Coordinates of C-alpha atoms in Angstrom, one line a residue:
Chain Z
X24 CA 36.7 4.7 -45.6
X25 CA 35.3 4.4 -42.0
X26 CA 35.2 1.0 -40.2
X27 CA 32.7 -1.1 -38.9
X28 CA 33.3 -2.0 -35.1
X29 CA 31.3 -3.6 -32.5
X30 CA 31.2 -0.6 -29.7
X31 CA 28.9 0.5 -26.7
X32 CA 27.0 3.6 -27.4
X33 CA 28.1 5.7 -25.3
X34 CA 31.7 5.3 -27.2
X35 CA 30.4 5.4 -30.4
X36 CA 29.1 9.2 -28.9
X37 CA 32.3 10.2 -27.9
X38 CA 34.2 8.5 -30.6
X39 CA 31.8 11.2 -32.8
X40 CA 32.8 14.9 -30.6
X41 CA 36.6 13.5 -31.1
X42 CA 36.1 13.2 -34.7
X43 CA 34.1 16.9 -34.9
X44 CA 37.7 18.1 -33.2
X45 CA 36.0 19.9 -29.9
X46 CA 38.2 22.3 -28.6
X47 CA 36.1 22.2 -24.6
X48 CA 34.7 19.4 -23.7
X49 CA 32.6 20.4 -20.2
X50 CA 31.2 17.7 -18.4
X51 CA 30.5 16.5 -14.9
X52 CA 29.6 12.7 -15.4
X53 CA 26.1 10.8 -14.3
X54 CA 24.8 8.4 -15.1
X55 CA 23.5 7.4 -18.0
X56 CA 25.9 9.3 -19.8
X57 CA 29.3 8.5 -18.0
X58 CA 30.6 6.3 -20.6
X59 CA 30.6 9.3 -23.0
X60 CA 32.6 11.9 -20.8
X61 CA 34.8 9.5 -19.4
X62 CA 36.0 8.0 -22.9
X63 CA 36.5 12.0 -23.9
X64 CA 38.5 13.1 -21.1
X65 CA 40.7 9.7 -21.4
X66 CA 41.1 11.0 -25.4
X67 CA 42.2 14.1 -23.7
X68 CA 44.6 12.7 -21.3
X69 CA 46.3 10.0 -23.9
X70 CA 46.4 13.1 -26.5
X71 CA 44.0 11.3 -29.0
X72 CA 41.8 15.1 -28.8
X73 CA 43.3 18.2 -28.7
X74 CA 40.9 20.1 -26.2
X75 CA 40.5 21.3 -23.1
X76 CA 38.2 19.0 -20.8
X77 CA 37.2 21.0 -18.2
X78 CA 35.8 18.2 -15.2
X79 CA 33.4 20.8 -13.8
X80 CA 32.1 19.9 -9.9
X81 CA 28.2 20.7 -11.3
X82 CA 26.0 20.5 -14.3
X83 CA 25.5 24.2 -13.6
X84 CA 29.2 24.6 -13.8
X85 CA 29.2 22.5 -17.2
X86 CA 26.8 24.6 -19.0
X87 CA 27.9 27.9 -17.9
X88 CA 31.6 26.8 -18.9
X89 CA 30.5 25.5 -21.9
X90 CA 28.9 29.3 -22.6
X91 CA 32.2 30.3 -21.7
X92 CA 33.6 28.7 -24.2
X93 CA 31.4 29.1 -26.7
X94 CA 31.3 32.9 -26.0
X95 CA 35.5 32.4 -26.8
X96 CA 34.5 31.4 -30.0
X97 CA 35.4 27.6 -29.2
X98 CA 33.8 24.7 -30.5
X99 CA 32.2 22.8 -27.5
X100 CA 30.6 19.6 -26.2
X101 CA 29.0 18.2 -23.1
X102 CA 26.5 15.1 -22.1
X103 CA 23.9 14.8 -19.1
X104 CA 21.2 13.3 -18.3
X105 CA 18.0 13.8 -16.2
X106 CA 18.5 15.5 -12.6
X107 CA 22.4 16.8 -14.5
X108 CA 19.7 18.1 -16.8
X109 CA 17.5 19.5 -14.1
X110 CA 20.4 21.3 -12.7
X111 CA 21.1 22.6 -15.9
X112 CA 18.0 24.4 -16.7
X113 CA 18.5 28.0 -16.8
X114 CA 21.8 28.2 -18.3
X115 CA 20.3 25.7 -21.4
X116 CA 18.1 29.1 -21.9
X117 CA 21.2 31.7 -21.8
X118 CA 22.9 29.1 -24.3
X119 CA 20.4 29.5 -27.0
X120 CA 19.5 33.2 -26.3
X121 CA 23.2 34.3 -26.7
X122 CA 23.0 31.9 -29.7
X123 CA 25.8 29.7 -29.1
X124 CA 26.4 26.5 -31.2
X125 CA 27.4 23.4 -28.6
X126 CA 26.1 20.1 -28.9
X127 CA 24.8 17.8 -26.1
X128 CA 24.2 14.1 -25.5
X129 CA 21.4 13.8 -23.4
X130 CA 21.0 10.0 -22.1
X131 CA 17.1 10.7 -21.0
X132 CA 16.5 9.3 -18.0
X133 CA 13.9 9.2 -15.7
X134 CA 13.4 12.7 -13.3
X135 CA 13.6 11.8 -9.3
X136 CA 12.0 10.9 -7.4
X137 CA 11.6 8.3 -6.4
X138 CA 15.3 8.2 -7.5
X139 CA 15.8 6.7 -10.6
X140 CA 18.4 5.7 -13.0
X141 CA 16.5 4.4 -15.9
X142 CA 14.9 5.5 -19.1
X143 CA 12.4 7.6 -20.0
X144 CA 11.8 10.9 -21.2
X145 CA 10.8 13.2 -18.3
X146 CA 13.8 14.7 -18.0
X147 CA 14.1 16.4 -21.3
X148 CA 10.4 16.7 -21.5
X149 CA 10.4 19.2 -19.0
X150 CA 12.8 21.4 -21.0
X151 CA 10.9 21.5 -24.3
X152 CA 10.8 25.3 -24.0
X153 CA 14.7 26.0 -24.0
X154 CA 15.2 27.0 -27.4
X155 CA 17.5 24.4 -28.6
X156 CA 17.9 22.2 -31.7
X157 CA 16.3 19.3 -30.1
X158 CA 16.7 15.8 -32.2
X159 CA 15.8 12.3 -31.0
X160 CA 17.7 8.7 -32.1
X161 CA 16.9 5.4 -32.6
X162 CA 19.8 3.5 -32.5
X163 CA 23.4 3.4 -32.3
X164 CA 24.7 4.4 -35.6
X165 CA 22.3 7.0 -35.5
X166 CA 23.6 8.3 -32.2
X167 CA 27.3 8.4 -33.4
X168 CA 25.8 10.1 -36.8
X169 CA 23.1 13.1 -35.5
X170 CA 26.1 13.6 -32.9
X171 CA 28.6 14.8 -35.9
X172 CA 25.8 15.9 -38.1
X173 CA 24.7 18.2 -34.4
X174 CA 27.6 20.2 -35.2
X175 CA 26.6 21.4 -38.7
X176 CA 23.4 22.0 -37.6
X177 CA 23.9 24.6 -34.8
X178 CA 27.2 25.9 -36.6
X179 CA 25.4 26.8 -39.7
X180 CA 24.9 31.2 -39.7
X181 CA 21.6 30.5 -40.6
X182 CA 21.3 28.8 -37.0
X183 CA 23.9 29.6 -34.8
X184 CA 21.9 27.3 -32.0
X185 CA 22.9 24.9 -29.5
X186 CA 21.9 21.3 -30.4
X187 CA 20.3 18.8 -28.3
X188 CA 20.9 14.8 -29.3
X189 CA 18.4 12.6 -27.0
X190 CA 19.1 8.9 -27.0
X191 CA 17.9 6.9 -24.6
X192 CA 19.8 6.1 -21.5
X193 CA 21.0 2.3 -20.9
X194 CA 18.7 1.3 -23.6
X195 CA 21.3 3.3 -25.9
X196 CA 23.9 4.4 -23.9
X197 CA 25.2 0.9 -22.8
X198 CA 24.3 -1.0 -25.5
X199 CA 26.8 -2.8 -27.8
X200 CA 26.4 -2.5 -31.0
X201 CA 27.8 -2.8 -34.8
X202 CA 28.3 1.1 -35.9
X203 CA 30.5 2.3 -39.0
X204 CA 32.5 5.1 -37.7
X205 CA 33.7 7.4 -40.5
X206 CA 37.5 8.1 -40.6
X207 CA 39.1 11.4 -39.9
X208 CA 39.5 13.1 -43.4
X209 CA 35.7 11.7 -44.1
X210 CA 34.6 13.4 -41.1
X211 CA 37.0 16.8 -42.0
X212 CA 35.2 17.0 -45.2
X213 CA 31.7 17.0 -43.6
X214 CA 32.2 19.2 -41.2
X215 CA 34.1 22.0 -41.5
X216 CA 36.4 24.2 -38.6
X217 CA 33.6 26.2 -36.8
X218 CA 34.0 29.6 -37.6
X219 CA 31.9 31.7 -34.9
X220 CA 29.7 34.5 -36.1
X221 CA 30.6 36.7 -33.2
X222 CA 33.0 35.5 -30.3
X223 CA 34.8 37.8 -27.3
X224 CA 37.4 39.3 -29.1
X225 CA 39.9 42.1 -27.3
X226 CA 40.8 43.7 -30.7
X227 CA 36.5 44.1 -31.2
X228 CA 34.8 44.2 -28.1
X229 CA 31.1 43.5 -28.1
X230 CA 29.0 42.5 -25.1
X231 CA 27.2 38.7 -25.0
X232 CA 24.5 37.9 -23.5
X233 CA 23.2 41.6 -21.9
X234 CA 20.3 42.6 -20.1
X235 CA 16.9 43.1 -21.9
X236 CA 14.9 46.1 -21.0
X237 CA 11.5 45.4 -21.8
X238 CA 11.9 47.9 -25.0
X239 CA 13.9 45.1 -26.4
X240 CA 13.6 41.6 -24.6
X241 CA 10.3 40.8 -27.0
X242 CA 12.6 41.4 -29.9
X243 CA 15.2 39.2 -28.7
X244 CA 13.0 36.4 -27.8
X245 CA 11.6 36.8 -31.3
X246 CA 15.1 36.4 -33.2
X247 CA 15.7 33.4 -30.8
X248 CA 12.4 32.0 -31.8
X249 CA 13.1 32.8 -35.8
X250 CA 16.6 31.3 -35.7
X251 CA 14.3 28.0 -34.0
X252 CA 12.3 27.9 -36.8
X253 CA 14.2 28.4 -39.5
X254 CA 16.9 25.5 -38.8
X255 CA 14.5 23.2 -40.1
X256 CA 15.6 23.4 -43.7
X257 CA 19.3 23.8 -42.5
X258 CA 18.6 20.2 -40.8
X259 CA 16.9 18.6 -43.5
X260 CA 19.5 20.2 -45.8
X261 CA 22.5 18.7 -43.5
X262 CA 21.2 15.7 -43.3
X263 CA 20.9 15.1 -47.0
X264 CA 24.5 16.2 -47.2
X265 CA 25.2 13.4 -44.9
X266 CA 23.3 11.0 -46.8
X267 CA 25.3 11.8 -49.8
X268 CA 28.7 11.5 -47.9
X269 CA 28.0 8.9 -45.9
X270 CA 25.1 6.8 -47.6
X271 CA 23.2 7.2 -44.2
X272 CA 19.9 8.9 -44.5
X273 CA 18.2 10.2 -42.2
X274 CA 14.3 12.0 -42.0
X275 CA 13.0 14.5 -40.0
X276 CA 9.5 12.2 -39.6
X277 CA 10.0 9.0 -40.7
X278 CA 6.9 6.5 -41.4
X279 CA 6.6 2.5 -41.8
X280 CA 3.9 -0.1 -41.9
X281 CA 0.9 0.6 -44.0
X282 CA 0.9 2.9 -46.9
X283 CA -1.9 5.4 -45.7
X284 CA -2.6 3.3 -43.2
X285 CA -5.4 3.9 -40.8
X286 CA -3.8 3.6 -37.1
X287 CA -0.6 5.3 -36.7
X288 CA 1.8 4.7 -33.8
X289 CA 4.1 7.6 -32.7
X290 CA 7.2 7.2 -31.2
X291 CA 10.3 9.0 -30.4
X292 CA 13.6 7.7 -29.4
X293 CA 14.5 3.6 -29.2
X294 CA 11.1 2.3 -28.0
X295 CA 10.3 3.3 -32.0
X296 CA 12.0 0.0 -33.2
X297 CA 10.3 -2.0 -31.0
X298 CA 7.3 -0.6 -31.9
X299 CA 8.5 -1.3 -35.9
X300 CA 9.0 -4.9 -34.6
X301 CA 5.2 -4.9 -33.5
X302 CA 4.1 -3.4 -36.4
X303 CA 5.6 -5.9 -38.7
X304 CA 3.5 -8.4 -36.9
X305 CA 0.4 -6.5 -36.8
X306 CA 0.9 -6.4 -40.6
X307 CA 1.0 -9.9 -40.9
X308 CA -2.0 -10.2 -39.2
X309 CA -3.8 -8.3 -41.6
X310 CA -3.6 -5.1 -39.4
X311 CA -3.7 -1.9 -41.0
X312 CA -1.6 -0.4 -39.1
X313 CA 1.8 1.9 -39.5
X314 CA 4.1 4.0 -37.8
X315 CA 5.8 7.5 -37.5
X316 CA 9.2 8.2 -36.1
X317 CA 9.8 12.2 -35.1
X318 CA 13.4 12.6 -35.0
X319 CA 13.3 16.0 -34.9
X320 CA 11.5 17.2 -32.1
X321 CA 12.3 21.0 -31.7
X322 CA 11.6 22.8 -34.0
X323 CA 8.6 21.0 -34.5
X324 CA 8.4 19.6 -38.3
X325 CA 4.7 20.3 -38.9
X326 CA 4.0 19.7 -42.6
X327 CA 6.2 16.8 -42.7
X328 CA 4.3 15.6 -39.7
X329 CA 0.7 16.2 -41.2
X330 CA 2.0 14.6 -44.6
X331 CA 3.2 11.3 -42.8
X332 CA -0.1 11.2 -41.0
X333 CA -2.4 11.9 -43.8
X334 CA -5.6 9.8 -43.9
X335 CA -4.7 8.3 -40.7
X336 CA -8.5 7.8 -38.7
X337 CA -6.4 7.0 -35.3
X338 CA -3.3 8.0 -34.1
X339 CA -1.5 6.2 -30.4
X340 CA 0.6 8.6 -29.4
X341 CA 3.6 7.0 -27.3
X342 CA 4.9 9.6 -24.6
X343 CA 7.7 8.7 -22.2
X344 CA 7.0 11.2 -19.8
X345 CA 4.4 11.8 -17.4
X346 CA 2.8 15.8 -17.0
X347 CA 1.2 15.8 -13.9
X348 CA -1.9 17.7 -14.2
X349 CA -1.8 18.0 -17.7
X350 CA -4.6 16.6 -19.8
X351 CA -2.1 14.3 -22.2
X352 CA 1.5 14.1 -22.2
X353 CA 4.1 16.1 -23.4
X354 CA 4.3 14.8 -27.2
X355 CA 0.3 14.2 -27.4
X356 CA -0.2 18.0 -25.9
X357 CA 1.9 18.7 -29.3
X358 CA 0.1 17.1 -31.6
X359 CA -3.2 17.9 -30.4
X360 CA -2.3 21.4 -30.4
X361 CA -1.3 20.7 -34.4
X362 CA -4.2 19.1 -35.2
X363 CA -6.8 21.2 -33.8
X364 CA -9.2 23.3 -35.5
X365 CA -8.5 20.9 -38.3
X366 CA -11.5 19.0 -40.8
X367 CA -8.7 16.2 -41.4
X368 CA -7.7 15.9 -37.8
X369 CA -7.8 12.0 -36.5
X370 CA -8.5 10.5 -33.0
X371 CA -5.9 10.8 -30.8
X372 CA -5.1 8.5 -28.6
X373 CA -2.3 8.7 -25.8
X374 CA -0.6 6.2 -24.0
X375 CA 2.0 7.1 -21.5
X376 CA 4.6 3.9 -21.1
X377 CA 7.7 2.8 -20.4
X378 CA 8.5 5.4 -16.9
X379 CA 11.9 4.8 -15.0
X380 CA 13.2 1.9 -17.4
X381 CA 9.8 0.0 -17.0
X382 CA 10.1 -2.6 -20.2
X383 CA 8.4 -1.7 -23.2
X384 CA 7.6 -5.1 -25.6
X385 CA 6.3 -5.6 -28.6
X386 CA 3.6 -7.4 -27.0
X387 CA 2.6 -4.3 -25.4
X388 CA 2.4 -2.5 -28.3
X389 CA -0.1 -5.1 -29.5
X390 CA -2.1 -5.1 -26.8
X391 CA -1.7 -1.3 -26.6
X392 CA -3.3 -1.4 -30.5
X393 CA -5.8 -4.0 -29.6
X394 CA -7.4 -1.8 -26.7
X395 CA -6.8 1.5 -28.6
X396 CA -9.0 -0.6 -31.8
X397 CA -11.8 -1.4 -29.4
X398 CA -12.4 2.0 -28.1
X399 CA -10.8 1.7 -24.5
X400 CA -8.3 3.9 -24.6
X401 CA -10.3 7.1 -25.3
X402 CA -10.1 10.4 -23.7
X403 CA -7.0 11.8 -21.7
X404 CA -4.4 9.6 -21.1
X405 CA -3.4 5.8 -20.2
X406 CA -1.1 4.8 -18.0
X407 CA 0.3 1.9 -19.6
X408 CA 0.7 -1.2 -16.9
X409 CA 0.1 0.8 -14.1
X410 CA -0.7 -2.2 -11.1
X411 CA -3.6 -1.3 -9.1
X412 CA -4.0 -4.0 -7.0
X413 CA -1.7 -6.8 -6.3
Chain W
X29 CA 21.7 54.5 -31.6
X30 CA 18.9 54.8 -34.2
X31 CA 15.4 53.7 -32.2
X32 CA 14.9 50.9 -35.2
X33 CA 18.0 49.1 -34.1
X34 CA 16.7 49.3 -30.1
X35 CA 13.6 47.6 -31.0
X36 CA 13.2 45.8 -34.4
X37 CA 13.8 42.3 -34.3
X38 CA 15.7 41.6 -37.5
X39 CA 17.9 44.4 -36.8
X40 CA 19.0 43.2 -33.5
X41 CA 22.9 41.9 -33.1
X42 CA 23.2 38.2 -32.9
X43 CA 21.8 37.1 -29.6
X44 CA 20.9 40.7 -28.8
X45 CA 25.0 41.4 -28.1
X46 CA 25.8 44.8 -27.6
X47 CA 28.7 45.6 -30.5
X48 CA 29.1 49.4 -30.1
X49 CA 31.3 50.4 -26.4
X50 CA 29.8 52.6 -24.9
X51 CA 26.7 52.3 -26.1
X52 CA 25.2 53.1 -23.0
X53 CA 25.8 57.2 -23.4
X54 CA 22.6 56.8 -25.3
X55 CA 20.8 55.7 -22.4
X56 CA 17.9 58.5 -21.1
X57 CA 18.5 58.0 -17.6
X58 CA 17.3 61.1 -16.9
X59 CA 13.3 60.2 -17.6
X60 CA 13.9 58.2 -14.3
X61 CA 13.9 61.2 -12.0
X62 CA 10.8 62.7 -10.0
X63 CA 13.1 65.0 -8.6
X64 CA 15.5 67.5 -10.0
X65 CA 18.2 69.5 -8.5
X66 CA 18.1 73.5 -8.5
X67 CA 21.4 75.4 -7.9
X68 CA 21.1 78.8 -6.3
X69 CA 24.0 80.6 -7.6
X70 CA 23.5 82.9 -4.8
X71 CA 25.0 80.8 -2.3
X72 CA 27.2 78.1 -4.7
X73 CA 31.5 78.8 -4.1
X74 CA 31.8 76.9 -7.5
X75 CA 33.6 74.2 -4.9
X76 CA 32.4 71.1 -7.6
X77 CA 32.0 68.5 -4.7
X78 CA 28.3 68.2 -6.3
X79 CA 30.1 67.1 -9.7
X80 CA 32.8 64.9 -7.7
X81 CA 30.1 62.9 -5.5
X82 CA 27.7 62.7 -8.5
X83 CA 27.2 58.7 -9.5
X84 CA 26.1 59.8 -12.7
X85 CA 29.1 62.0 -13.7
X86 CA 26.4 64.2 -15.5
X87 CA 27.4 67.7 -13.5
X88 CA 29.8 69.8 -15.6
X89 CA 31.1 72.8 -15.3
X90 CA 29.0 76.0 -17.0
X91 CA 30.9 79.1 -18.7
X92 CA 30.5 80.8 -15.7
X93 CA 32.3 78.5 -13.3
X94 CA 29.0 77.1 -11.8
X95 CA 28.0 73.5 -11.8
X96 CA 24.7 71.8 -13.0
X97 CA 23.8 68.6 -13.7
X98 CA 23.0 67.3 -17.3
X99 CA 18.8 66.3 -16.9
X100 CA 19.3 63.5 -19.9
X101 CA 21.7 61.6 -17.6
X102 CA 20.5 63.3 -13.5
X103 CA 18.6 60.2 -12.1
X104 CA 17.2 62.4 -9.3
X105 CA 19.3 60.8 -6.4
X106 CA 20.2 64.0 -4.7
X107 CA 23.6 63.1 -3.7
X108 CA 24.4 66.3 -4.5
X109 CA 22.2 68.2 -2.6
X110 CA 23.1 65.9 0.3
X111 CA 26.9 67.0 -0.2
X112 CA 26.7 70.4 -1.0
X113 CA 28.6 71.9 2.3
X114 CA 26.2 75.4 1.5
X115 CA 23.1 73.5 0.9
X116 CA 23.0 75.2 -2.2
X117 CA 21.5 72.5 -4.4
X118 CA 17.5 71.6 -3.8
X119 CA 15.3 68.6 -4.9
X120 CA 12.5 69.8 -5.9
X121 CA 10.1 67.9 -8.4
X122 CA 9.9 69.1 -12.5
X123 CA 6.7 70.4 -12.3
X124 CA 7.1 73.1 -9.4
X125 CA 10.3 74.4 -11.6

């Protein structure tokens, strides 16, 4: 049986890629998401994990050595978080393309500048496009779970993916909090040794990751793509099989509040329990009013999506990131996009809050419904709290 | 290489690897060229330097002891004629031939 410890985030994370057995762990830390390599390459040192941890001197250097490895046939981890991520970027593509399974932790954090250490979701915003598994947590014990569960996702033949796991950095990352951690033979029998579909081999040479004349770069893109959309089932189905091990269960779109209710918050990541909080109240005012929770965010789970919003007259989209330029923010540009053309398709209403760690209450989600009730918030977005004169 | 396996999607190795060495024999480089190189057997000593200097390796040896280049692999670069000490190879495009 696993026990139930008080633990920071970050170590719950880590606690979770020593339990999946990594063989590489590649990682150059920054903040947020120190906690998380640091606590793996002390494992390494004190022989707790049998890996290699390669301390990298880029985030360049961590993804292309964690395609290395993953190209070896290893079974890999790394964490970053916002400029790390940034600095990432075009190796996250090469990942997915050469269809390598590897999870990452991204602690989202704000993009610079100005420089910023805080949460939000710019930097991960800004590589929706990468091809990657890409799911979203609430909380702590949901971190240390999607993290294991991250591994049979992208490992799975049906996928063979890398696997993005975004919690929220500080607001997640350094919190302390109760988490069950499952026990070694618990987490064995969950997830089994990764067994690579096709890995550099001298005894069967193949060649990984090659060019793509444009006779055949369409095509590849396309089986990228399919392999994206078809993990959906493989998540839904890996997740049950951790609800049945572990008792834990987890949805790809999650909805509470008001049955059917009218408005419908939308929130991913942490700022989704305080929003749960504010709904509550709302309730109790006689409100109706609920909420839905995307926690996964690539592929995008359309008909679970339009199911939990069904009959909604008004959804407040919640984005964390601001797209300069763009007529709504990242996750509102999605679910217009769903929703258009369609004869049940509700108001939508986006609200852009909570850049570069600025606090996100429950009072503000009130307000936020209040204003969005009476008609203020309408067309575009909202900058929520924005000061324009002192 | 069959052409379904270049090009359909769902017949495509994992992550579009390449699993067969030397796959790249298959390869037309020769619908590259503009230009092609004529031998005049008249002046060629059957020295090979054209075959030895050739990028491409595509010039072989005939049954008669002269050397030509293979037109599915010649890219046209003209190496050869450049070499040739009795400037017995000429460029000269497909279409004049």
């Amino acid at each position: 049986m696993g026990k139930r410890i008080g633990t920071e985030v970050s170590l719950g994370v880590a606690e979770a890629a020593r339990l999946a057995n990594v063989d590489v762990v590649s990682a150059y830390p920054i903040t947020p998401q120190t906690h998380i390599v640091e606590e793996l390459s002390e494992y390494v040192a004190n022989g707790h994990l049998d890996a290699e941890f390669i301390p990298v001197e880029s985030e360049h250097s961590a993804m292309s050595a964690a395609v290395g490895a993953g190209a070896a046939g290893a079974r890999v981890y790394t964490a970053t978080a916002a400029q790390g991520l940034a600095l990432m970027h075009e190796i996250l593509f090469i990942a997915s393309s050469m269809r390598l399974p590897m999870v990452m932790t991204v602690a989202n954090r704000a993009l610079s500048g100005p420089i910023s250490i805080w949460n939000d979701h710019s930097d991960i915003m800004a590589e929706k496009d990468i091809g990657w598994v890409q799911l979203f947590v609430e909380n702590g014990q949901e971190a240390l779970d999607l993290t294991l569960a991250a591994f049979a996702i992208g490992e799975d033949h049906r996928v063979l993916l890398p696997v993005a796991v975004n919690m929220d950095g500080f607001i997640l990352s350094h919190m302390i909090e109760p988490m069950v951690v499952p026990d070694q033979e618990e987490a064995d029998a969950f997830l089994p040794a990764y067994e690579p579909a096709m890995r550099l081999d001298p005894k069967n040479p193949v060649t990984m990751g090659p060019v793509g004349m444009p006779e055949v770069y369409t095509e590849a893109k396309v089986q990228c793509e399919q392999a994206l959309l078809g993990s959906k089932p493989v998540v839904k189905e890996v997740l049950d099989r951790f609800a049945d091990q572990f008792g834990r269960r987890y949805e790809l779109v999650e909805k509470n509040g008001k049955e059917n209710a009218k408005a419908l918050f939308l929130t991913m990541g942490a700022l989704g329990e305080t929003c749960m909080t504010a709904v509550d109240g709302l309730i109790k005012d006689g409100e109706d009013v609920g909420q839905v929770r995307l926690r996964l965010w690539r592929p995008f789970p359309e008909e679970e999506f339009l199911e939990a919003c069904r009959g909604a007259e008004r959804i407040i989209v919640i984005d964390r990131a601001l797209s300069p330029g763009c007529i709504n923010g990242p996750l509102a540009v999605d679910i217009k996009s769903l929703f258009y053309g369609r004869d049940d398709a509700p108001e939508i209403v986006n609200v852009i809050a909570g850049l570069g760690g600025r606090d996100v209450t429950t009072e503000d989600f009130r307000e936020i419904y209040a204003r969005a009730s009476g008609g203020e918030l309408d067309g575009g977005y909202t900058v929520w709290g924005v000061k324009s004169y002192a | 290489m069959s052409d379904k396996a270049l090009t359909a999607w769902r017949d495509l190795a994992l992550g579009a690897a390449i699993t067969r060495p030397g796959s790249a024999a298959d390869l037309k480089t020769g619908d590259w060229k503009t230009l092609r190189p004529k031998v005049d057997e008249e002046k060629c000593i059957k020295c090979a330097l054209c075959g030895v200097y050739c990028p491409e390796f595509c010039i072989s040896e005939n049954e008669e002891g002269y050397w030509h280049s293979d037109p599915f692999y010649c890219k046209g670069c003209g190496i050869c004629a450049n070499e040739c000490p009795k400037d017995a190879i000429t460029m000269v495009l497909e279409e004049d031939d």
